[in-house]
């Protein structure tokens, strides 16, 4: 079902249009491998953006605009009067060492601009697939111009992994007539490849993903020699006590019918065994399915950290710094109904409109603060490999990321 220029809906034969206009998939497989072999960390996606821009310029009558909010860019396809639809893909990779054994595996290392530390780099979150899929979709849309009208904005976003790229593009004047002047969309659409069987796709109305906030917490003690602990205030003991107490936010302060996550992903203090350090650092990640839940977790976290420091006799209050923030991922009900109708028509029984809510997070929503949007997931696992693993009862062991999925998503 599609909105035409007059606002009325009609249902084109989407499957026939796709079959007639599908681009050469082999060339996009090559492009995908190129992206996978050459990943780039957040805020450093310069070469990736250059490849994307060159590819967009190779498509007929695509208006390319670059350097938006860093290395972000768009390709605008104008096709007469009609609605404007924005399609988004993210481009950055993760500081992960690849151990897949693939012939095109990444061996790349980069110095992270965030802290000047060299790290291995891998497209471990599927952004290489997102880039390739959106470029192929743009190719298809250019090829079937006679079947649709309006404007499509192909947006390639940097710095998604740290939750800041979408907002950076908006803040840099993405939709500002005096800056980048990208047409303001009537609807924003996005997707994520998932450890599901290829060919399967799902979405849901309303809340689809959690809001997430990360923090760097510095706890202050008084250092000294390990042989004289009584003269110190040990930040390691303070950090251990704080980590344990933070676990009670979910187990004892959150309604069991709601959901929240508090994860201490890193604890750092000292460098040798016989010296008590002066401070400890905790890296904390929190998640919830509502703004109210998010705020309750934050208040409880701050209360516990401050109380533990007071109980330990810390010489100064703790420092709690927010390092990243992801908005709630919410699918507009009307838009999702239209999208679901079209997907069910094309994918049939391989489409589900009742996907489970995910504790995963996205900054996609920052592109659509006052615009209706819809986000969906699609499978990226070879069906034969999936079936073989399922028959052996080894999906968690043999399918990347499968152990992170809720039962209904396997």
Short mmCIF file of C-alpha atoms in Angstrom, two decimals:
data_model
loop_
_atom_site.label_atom_id
_atom_site.label_comp_id
_atom_site.label_asym_id
_atom_site.label_seq_id
_atom_site.Cartn_x
_atom_site.Cartn_y
_atom_site.Cartn_z
CA UNK A 1 0.00 0.00 0.00
CA UNK A 2 1.47 3.34 -1.09
CA UNK A 3 0.47 6.99 -0.62
CA UNK A 4 0.29 8.87 -3.90
CA UNK A 5 0.55 12.64 -4.40
CA UNK A 6 -3.13 13.19 -3.56
CA UNK A 7 -2.79 11.30 -0.28
CA UNK A 8 -4.83 8.33 -1.45
CA UNK A 9 -3.56 4.78 -1.10
CA UNK A 10 -3.08 2.14 -3.72
CA UNK A 11 -1.38 -1.24 -3.79
CA UNK A 12 1.21 -1.79 -6.55
CA UNK A 13 2.46 -5.25 -7.44
CA UNK A 14 5.61 -4.87 -5.39
CA UNK A 15 6.95 -8.36 -6.08
CA UNK A 16 6.67 -7.87 -9.83
CA UNK A 17 8.38 -4.47 -9.66
CA UNK A 18 11.25 -5.90 -7.60
CA UNK A 19 11.69 -8.89 -9.91
CA UNK A 20 11.78 -6.62 -12.95
CA UNK A 21 14.12 -4.00 -11.47
CA UNK A 22 16.41 -5.96 -9.16
CA UNK A 23 20.05 -4.93 -9.71
CA UNK A 24 22.93 -7.32 -10.31
CA UNK A 25 23.31 -8.95 -6.89
CA UNK A 26 26.79 -10.31 -7.63
CA UNK A 27 28.20 -6.78 -7.85
CA UNK A 28 26.69 -5.95 -4.47
CA UNK A 29 28.15 -9.10 -2.94
CA UNK A 30 31.55 -7.82 -4.05
CA UNK A 31 30.78 -4.42 -2.58
CA UNK A 32 29.67 -5.99 0.72
CA UNK A 33 32.95 -7.87 1.00
CA UNK A 34 34.85 -4.66 0.36
CA UNK A 35 33.03 -2.93 3.21
CA UNK A 36 33.53 -5.94 5.49
CA UNK A 37 37.26 -6.12 4.82
CA UNK A 38 37.72 -2.38 5.36
CA UNK A 39 35.73 -1.37 8.45
CA UNK A 40 36.17 1.99 10.17
CA UNK A 41 35.50 3.04 13.76
CA UNK A 42 32.91 5.60 14.80
CA UNK A 43 33.78 9.17 13.77
CA UNK A 44 36.39 7.78 11.34
CA UNK A 45 34.23 6.49 8.46
CA UNK A 46 35.96 8.65 5.84
CA UNK A 47 36.90 5.93 3.31
CA UNK A 48 33.56 4.16 3.72
CA UNK A 49 31.69 7.40 3.05
CA UNK A 50 33.84 8.04 -0.04
CA UNK A 51 32.96 4.62 -1.51
CA UNK A 52 29.28 5.22 -0.79
CA UNK A 53 29.37 8.68 -2.40
CA UNK A 54 31.08 7.35 -5.53
CA UNK A 55 28.49 4.59 -5.84
CA UNK A 56 25.58 7.01 -5.42
CA UNK A 57 27.04 9.26 -8.11
CA UNK A 58 27.15 6.29 -10.47
CA UNK A 59 23.35 6.03 -10.25
CA UNK A 60 21.33 8.19 -12.63
CA UNK A 61 20.14 11.60 -11.37
CA UNK A 62 20.99 11.08 -7.69
CA UNK A 63 21.80 14.30 -5.82
CA UNK A 64 24.67 13.51 -3.44
CA UNK A 65 25.47 15.65 -0.38
CA UNK A 66 28.38 14.80 1.86
CA UNK A 67 30.08 15.77 5.16
CA UNK A 68 26.88 16.05 7.18
CA UNK A 69 27.48 15.75 10.90
CA UNK A 70 30.93 14.30 10.26
CA UNK A 71 31.16 11.68 7.51
CA UNK A 72 27.39 11.41 7.03
CA UNK A 73 25.95 11.73 3.53
CA UNK A 74 22.74 11.43 1.56
CA UNK A 75 21.63 10.57 -1.93
CA UNK A 76 18.38 12.27 -3.02
CA UNK A 77 16.22 10.67 -5.71
CA UNK A 78 13.56 13.09 -6.95
CA UNK A 79 10.74 11.62 -8.99
CA UNK A 80 7.97 14.19 -9.39
CA UNK A 81 5.33 15.22 -6.88
CA UNK A 82 4.60 13.04 -3.89
CA UNK A 83 5.65 12.17 -0.39
CA UNK A 84 9.25 12.20 0.83
CA UNK A 85 10.60 8.99 2.37
CA UNK A 86 13.96 8.76 4.16
CA UNK A 87 15.74 5.40 4.23
CA UNK A 88 18.65 5.11 6.68
CA UNK A 89 21.74 2.91 7.00
CA UNK A 90 24.60 3.21 9.52
CA UNK A 91 28.26 2.91 8.53
CA UNK A 92 30.57 2.57 11.54
CA UNK A 93 32.23 -0.61 12.83
CA UNK A 94 33.23 -1.90 16.27
CA UNK A 95 36.58 -2.26 18.09
CA UNK A 96 36.44 -6.05 17.85
CA UNK A 97 39.02 -8.52 16.55
CA UNK A 98 37.52 -10.68 13.81
CA UNK A 99 37.96 -14.43 14.27
CA UNK A 100 35.54 -15.74 11.65
CA UNK A 101 38.18 -17.26 9.38
CA UNK A 102 36.45 -15.80 6.32
CA UNK A 103 38.56 -15.19 3.24
CA UNK A 104 37.50 -11.54 3.38
CA UNK A 105 37.82 -11.16 7.17
CA UNK A 106 39.02 -7.84 8.52
CA UNK A 107 42.58 -7.63 9.79
CA UNK A 108 42.39 -3.87 10.14
CA UNK A 109 43.55 -1.88 13.15
CA UNK A 110 42.86 1.80 13.82
CA UNK A 111 43.80 4.37 16.44
CA UNK A 112 40.50 5.33 18.01
CA UNK A 113 40.10 9.12 18.05
CA UNK A 114 38.10 8.81 21.27
CA UNK A 115 41.13 7.80 23.35
CA UNK A 116 44.15 7.47 20.99
CA UNK A 117 44.32 3.70 21.61
CA UNK A 118 44.96 1.36 18.66
CA UNK A 119 42.35 -1.36 18.36
CA UNK A 120 41.28 -4.09 15.94
CA UNK A 121 38.20 -3.21 13.88
CA UNK A 122 35.35 -5.39 12.60
CA UNK A 123 31.88 -4.95 11.16
CA UNK A 124 30.50 -7.12 13.97
CA UNK A 125 27.08 -5.42 14.02
CA UNK A 126 26.14 -5.77 10.36
CA UNK A 127 26.56 -2.19 9.23
CA UNK A 128 28.41 -3.41 6.15
CA UNK A 129 25.21 -5.23 5.20
CA UNK A 130 23.12 -2.14 5.95
CA UNK A 131 25.24 0.04 3.65
CA UNK A 132 25.16 -2.50 0.84
CA UNK A 133 21.43 -3.13 1.16
CA UNK A 134 20.57 0.57 1.01
CA UNK A 135 22.80 1.14 -2.01
CA UNK A 136 21.11 -1.79 -3.77
CA UNK A 137 17.69 -0.42 -2.81
CA UNK A 138 18.65 2.94 -4.29
CA UNK A 139 19.75 1.20 -7.48
CA UNK A 140 16.41 -0.58 -7.66
CA UNK A 141 14.39 2.59 -7.02
CA UNK A 142 16.25 4.46 -9.76
CA UNK A 143 15.55 1.57 -12.16
CA UNK A 144 11.80 1.55 -11.49
CA UNK A 145 11.05 5.26 -11.46
CA UNK A 146 7.97 4.67 -13.59
CA UNK A 147 6.41 2.70 -10.72
CA UNK A 148 6.50 5.36 -8.01
CA UNK A 149 6.48 9.11 -7.48
CA UNK A 150 7.81 11.47 -4.84
CA UNK A 151 11.26 11.82 -3.27
CA UNK A 152 13.50 9.24 -1.63
CA UNK A 153 16.38 10.23 0.63
CA UNK A 154 19.07 7.57 1.06
CA UNK A 155 20.84 8.52 4.29
CA UNK A 156 24.15 6.97 5.40
CA UNK A 157 24.84 7.74 9.04
CA UNK A 158 28.16 7.78 10.92
CA UNK A 159 28.75 7.08 14.61
CA UNK A 160 25.71 4.95 15.40
CA UNK A 161 27.59 2.65 17.77
CA UNK A 162 28.14 5.53 20.20
CA UNK A 163 24.61 6.84 19.81
CA UNK A 164 25.50 10.26 18.47
CA UNK A 165 25.61 10.13 14.66
CA UNK A 166 21.94 10.73 13.87
CA UNK A 167 21.70 13.73 16.18
CA UNK A 168 24.98 15.09 14.81
CA UNK A 169 23.54 15.08 11.29
CA UNK A 170 20.38 16.87 12.45
CA UNK A 171 22.38 19.39 14.49
CA UNK A 172 24.62 20.08 11.48
CA UNK A 173 21.61 21.27 9.48
CA UNK A 174 20.50 18.07 7.74
CA UNK A 175 17.02 19.51 7.13
CA UNK A 176 18.05 23.19 7.33
CA UNK A 177 17.31 25.10 4.11
CA UNK A 178 20.34 27.29 4.79
CA UNK A 179 22.77 24.38 5.25
CA UNK A 180 22.44 20.91 3.71
CA UNK A 181 18.78 21.44 2.70
CA UNK A 182 17.83 17.76 2.61
CA UNK A 183 14.07 17.48 1.99
CA UNK A 184 12.24 16.98 5.30
CA UNK A 185 10.74 13.49 5.17
CA UNK A 186 7.10 12.58 5.67
CA UNK A 187 8.26 9.23 7.02
CA UNK A 188 11.58 7.75 8.15
CA UNK A 189 12.35 4.04 7.63
CA UNK A 190 15.25 1.90 8.86
CA UNK A 191 16.25 -1.69 9.48
CA UNK A 192 18.84 -3.99 11.04
CA UNK A 193 20.21 -7.34 9.91
CA UNK A 194 19.80 -9.94 12.65
CA UNK A 195 20.83 -13.55 13.40
CA UNK A 196 17.66 -14.90 11.80
CA UNK A 197 17.19 -17.05 8.73
CA UNK A 198 17.72 -15.04 5.52
CA UNK A 199 14.45 -14.17 3.82
CA UNK A 200 12.62 -13.64 7.09
CA UNK A 201 11.64 -10.19 8.31
CA UNK A 202 9.73 -8.79 11.27
CA UNK A 203 8.56 -5.62 12.96
CA UNK A 204 5.95 -4.50 15.47
CA UNK A 205 3.87 -1.45 16.33
CA UNK A 206 4.86 0.75 19.24
CA UNK A 207 7.94 0.15 21.36
CA UNK A 208 10.48 -1.95 19.45
CA UNK A 209 13.79 -1.27 21.21
CA UNK A 210 15.02 0.10 24.51
CA UNK A 211 16.35 3.47 25.51
CA UNK A 212 19.96 3.13 26.68
CA UNK A 213 22.36 5.39 28.53
CA UNK A 214 26.02 4.70 29.32
CA UNK A 215 28.04 6.29 32.10
CA UNK A 216 31.65 6.63 33.20
CA UNK A 217 31.76 6.60 37.02
CA UNK A 218 34.88 7.68 38.91
CA UNK A 219 35.09 6.64 42.57
CA UNK A 220 37.67 8.42 44.71
CA UNK A 221 39.66 6.86 47.56
CA UNK A 222 42.96 7.49 49.30
CA UNK A 223 45.94 5.57 47.99
CA UNK A 224 48.76 3.93 49.87
CA UNK A 225 50.92 0.84 50.23
CA UNK A 226 49.29 -2.57 50.37
CA UNK A 227 51.02 -3.27 53.69
CA UNK A 228 49.17 -0.35 55.33
CA UNK A 229 45.54 -0.66 54.21
CA UNK A 230 44.32 1.00 57.41
CA UNK A 231 45.76 4.32 56.21
CA UNK A 232 43.87 4.18 52.94
CA UNK A 233 40.37 4.32 51.55
CA UNK A 234 40.47 1.47 49.09
CA UNK A 235 38.60 2.32 45.85
CA UNK A 236 38.75 -1.32 44.73
CA UNK A 237 36.68 -2.41 47.71
CA UNK A 238 34.40 0.58 47.13
CA UNK A 239 33.98 -0.35 43.47
CA UNK A 240 33.22 -3.98 44.32
CA UNK A 241 30.58 -2.95 46.84
CA UNK A 242 29.07 -0.50 44.38
CA UNK A 243 28.87 -3.07 41.58
CA UNK A 244 27.06 -5.55 43.83
CA UNK A 245 24.61 -2.95 45.12
CA UNK A 246 23.79 -1.73 41.61
CA UNK A 247 22.43 -5.19 40.83
CA UNK A 248 19.55 -4.56 43.24
CA UNK A 249 18.11 -1.83 41.00
CA UNK A 250 16.68 -4.53 38.74
CA UNK A 251 16.16 -7.30 41.31
CA UNK A 252 14.63 -5.19 44.10
CA UNK A 253 13.56 -1.79 42.77
CA UNK A 254 12.09 -2.58 39.34
CA UNK A 255 8.55 -3.93 38.99
CA UNK A 256 8.88 -7.57 37.86
CA UNK A 257 6.26 -6.85 35.16
CA UNK A 258 8.52 -4.18 33.68
CA UNK A 259 12.03 -4.55 32.31
CA UNK A 260 15.33 -2.84 32.95
CA UNK A 261 19.02 -3.64 32.60
CA UNK A 262 21.97 -2.34 34.60
CA UNK A 263 25.31 -3.65 33.36
CA UNK A 264 28.74 -2.78 34.73
CA UNK A 265 30.81 -3.64 31.69
CA UNK A 266 34.20 -2.57 33.02
CA UNK A 267 35.88 -1.93 36.35
CA UNK A 268 39.36 -0.38 36.36
CA UNK A 269 41.65 0.48 39.28
CA UNK A 270 45.36 0.31 40.02
CA UNK A 271 48.24 -1.26 38.11
CA UNK A 272 50.15 -3.43 40.61
CA UNK A 273 49.20 -5.80 43.42
CA UNK A 274 50.87 -4.06 46.38
CA UNK A 275 49.72 -0.48 45.84
CA UNK A 276 46.22 0.73 46.72
CA UNK A 277 45.17 3.21 44.06
CA UNK A 278 43.50 6.57 44.58
CA UNK A 279 40.53 5.99 42.30
CA UNK A 280 38.48 3.39 40.46
CA UNK A 281 36.42 3.72 37.29
CA UNK A 282 33.22 1.87 36.39
CA UNK A 283 31.62 1.82 32.93
CA UNK A 284 27.88 1.37 33.37
CA UNK A 285 25.13 0.76 30.81
CA UNK A 286 21.43 1.09 31.64
CA UNK A 287 18.38 0.17 29.55
CA UNK A 288 14.61 0.47 29.87
CA UNK A 289 11.45 0.44 27.76
CA UNK A 290 10.09 3.84 28.80
CA UNK A 291 11.28 7.31 29.73
CA UNK A 292 9.88 6.78 33.22
CA UNK A 293 11.78 3.51 33.60
CA UNK A 294 14.96 5.13 32.31
CA UNK A 295 14.68 7.98 34.81
CA UNK A 296 13.96 5.65 37.74
CA UNK A 297 17.07 3.61 36.97
CA UNK A 298 19.21 6.75 36.71
CA UNK A 299 17.96 8.12 40.05
CA UNK A 300 18.54 4.77 41.78
CA UNK A 301 22.02 4.43 40.27
CA UNK A 302 23.08 7.90 41.41
CA UNK A 303 21.65 7.33 44.88
CA UNK A 304 23.49 4.03 45.33
CA UNK A 305 26.82 5.33 44.03
CA UNK A 306 26.71 8.39 46.27
CA UNK A 307 25.65 6.34 49.31
CA UNK A 308 28.42 3.77 48.82
CA UNK A 309 31.01 6.55 48.57
CA UNK A 310 29.70 8.17 51.72
CA UNK A 311 29.74 4.82 53.56
CA UNK A 312 33.36 4.25 52.49
CA UNK A 313 34.44 7.70 53.63
CA UNK A 314 35.46 8.89 50.18
CA UNK A 315 37.41 12.15 50.29
CA UNK A 316 35.24 13.65 47.53
CA UNK A 317 31.93 12.90 45.80
CA UNK A 318 31.90 10.49 42.84
CA UNK A 319 32.01 11.79 39.27
CA UNK A 320 29.17 10.41 37.12
CA UNK A 321 29.50 11.28 33.42
CA UNK A 322 27.06 10.33 30.67
CA UNK A 323 29.02 8.96 27.69
CA UNK A 324 26.26 7.94 25.27
CA UNK A 325 22.50 8.04 25.01
CA UNK A 326 20.07 6.20 22.74
CA UNK A 327 16.40 7.18 22.44
CA UNK A 328 13.51 4.75 22.74
CA UNK A 329 12.92 2.94 19.44
CA UNK A 330 9.22 3.48 18.75
CA UNK A 331 7.34 2.46 15.60
CA UNK A 332 4.45 4.73 14.60
CA UNK A 333 1.31 2.60 14.52
CA UNK A 334 -0.15 3.93 11.26
CA UNK A 335 3.13 3.83 9.33
CA UNK A 336 3.94 0.36 10.66
CA UNK A 337 0.52 -0.87 9.54
CA UNK A 338 1.23 0.36 5.99
CA UNK A 339 4.72 -1.14 6.01
CA UNK A 340 3.47 -4.44 7.43
CA UNK A 341 0.79 -4.69 4.75
CA UNK A 342 3.38 -4.29 1.98
CA UNK A 343 5.83 -6.71 3.62
CA UNK A 344 3.20 -9.37 4.16
CA UNK A 345 2.17 -9.06 0.53
CA UNK A 346 5.77 -9.59 -0.66
CA UNK A 347 7.25 -11.94 1.98
CA UNK A 348 4.10 -13.89 2.86
CA UNK A 349 4.52 -16.22 5.83
CA UNK A 350 8.16 -15.16 6.22
CA UNK A 351 7.00 -11.82 7.57
CA UNK A 352 5.87 -11.31 11.17
CA UNK A 353 4.15 -8.14 12.49
CA UNK A 354 4.60 -9.32 16.09
CA UNK A 355 8.38 -9.26 16.57
CA UNK A 356 9.51 -9.41 20.20
CA UNK A 357 10.61 -6.16 21.80
CA UNK A 358 14.39 -5.98 21.95
CA UNK A 359 16.66 -4.67 24.68
CA UNK A 360 18.92 -3.54 21.86
CA UNK A 361 19.08 0.20 21.16
CA UNK A 362 19.28 2.52 18.14
CA UNK A 363 19.78 6.25 17.63
CA UNK A 364 17.60 5.97 14.49
CA UNK A 365 14.78 7.80 16.26
CA UNK A 366 16.82 11.01 16.43
CA UNK A 367 16.30 11.40 12.68
CA UNK A 368 12.52 11.40 13.22
CA UNK A 369 11.76 13.34 16.40
CA UNK A 370 8.59 14.89 14.93
CA UNK A 371 8.20 12.54 11.97
CA UNK A 372 6.49 9.12 11.99
CA UNK A 373 8.91 6.24 11.55
CA UNK A 374 9.15 2.47 11.30
CA UNK A 375 12.07 0.13 11.96
CA UNK A 376 12.29 -3.58 11.16
CA UNK A 377 14.69 -6.54 11.39
CA UNK A 378 15.69 -8.94 8.64
CA UNK A 379 17.58 -12.22 8.68
CA UNK A 380 21.17 -12.57 7.51
CA UNK A 381 21.93 -16.26 8.11
CA UNK A 382 22.14 -18.77 5.25
CA UNK A 383 18.94 -20.89 5.49
CA UNK A 384 20.77 -24.19 5.00
CA UNK A 385 23.28 -23.36 7.73
CA UNK A 386 20.44 -22.32 10.02
CA UNK A 387 18.45 -25.51 9.40
CA UNK A 388 21.49 -27.74 9.98
CA UNK A 389 22.31 -26.01 13.27
CA UNK A 390 18.67 -26.19 14.36
CA UNK A 391 18.45 -29.91 13.60
CA UNK A 392 21.54 -30.52 15.74
CA UNK A 393 20.15 -28.34 18.53
CA UNK A 394 23.20 -26.06 18.25
CA UNK A 395 21.76 -22.69 17.20
CA UNK A 396 23.45 -20.78 20.08
CA UNK A 397 26.83 -22.39 19.32
CA UNK A 398 26.83 -22.19 15.52
CA UNK A 399 24.82 -19.08 14.64
CA UNK A 400 26.60 -15.77 15.40
CA UNK A 401 24.74 -13.81 18.04
CA UNK A 402 21.93 -16.34 18.30
CA UNK A 403 22.35 -16.82 22.02
CA UNK A 404 21.36 -13.15 22.47
CA UNK A 405 17.96 -13.61 20.84
CA UNK A 406 14.73 -14.16 22.75
CA UNK A 407 13.19 -17.63 22.12
CA UNK A 408 10.52 -16.29 19.76
CA UNK A 409 13.22 -14.76 17.56
CA UNK A 410 15.11 -18.02 16.93
#
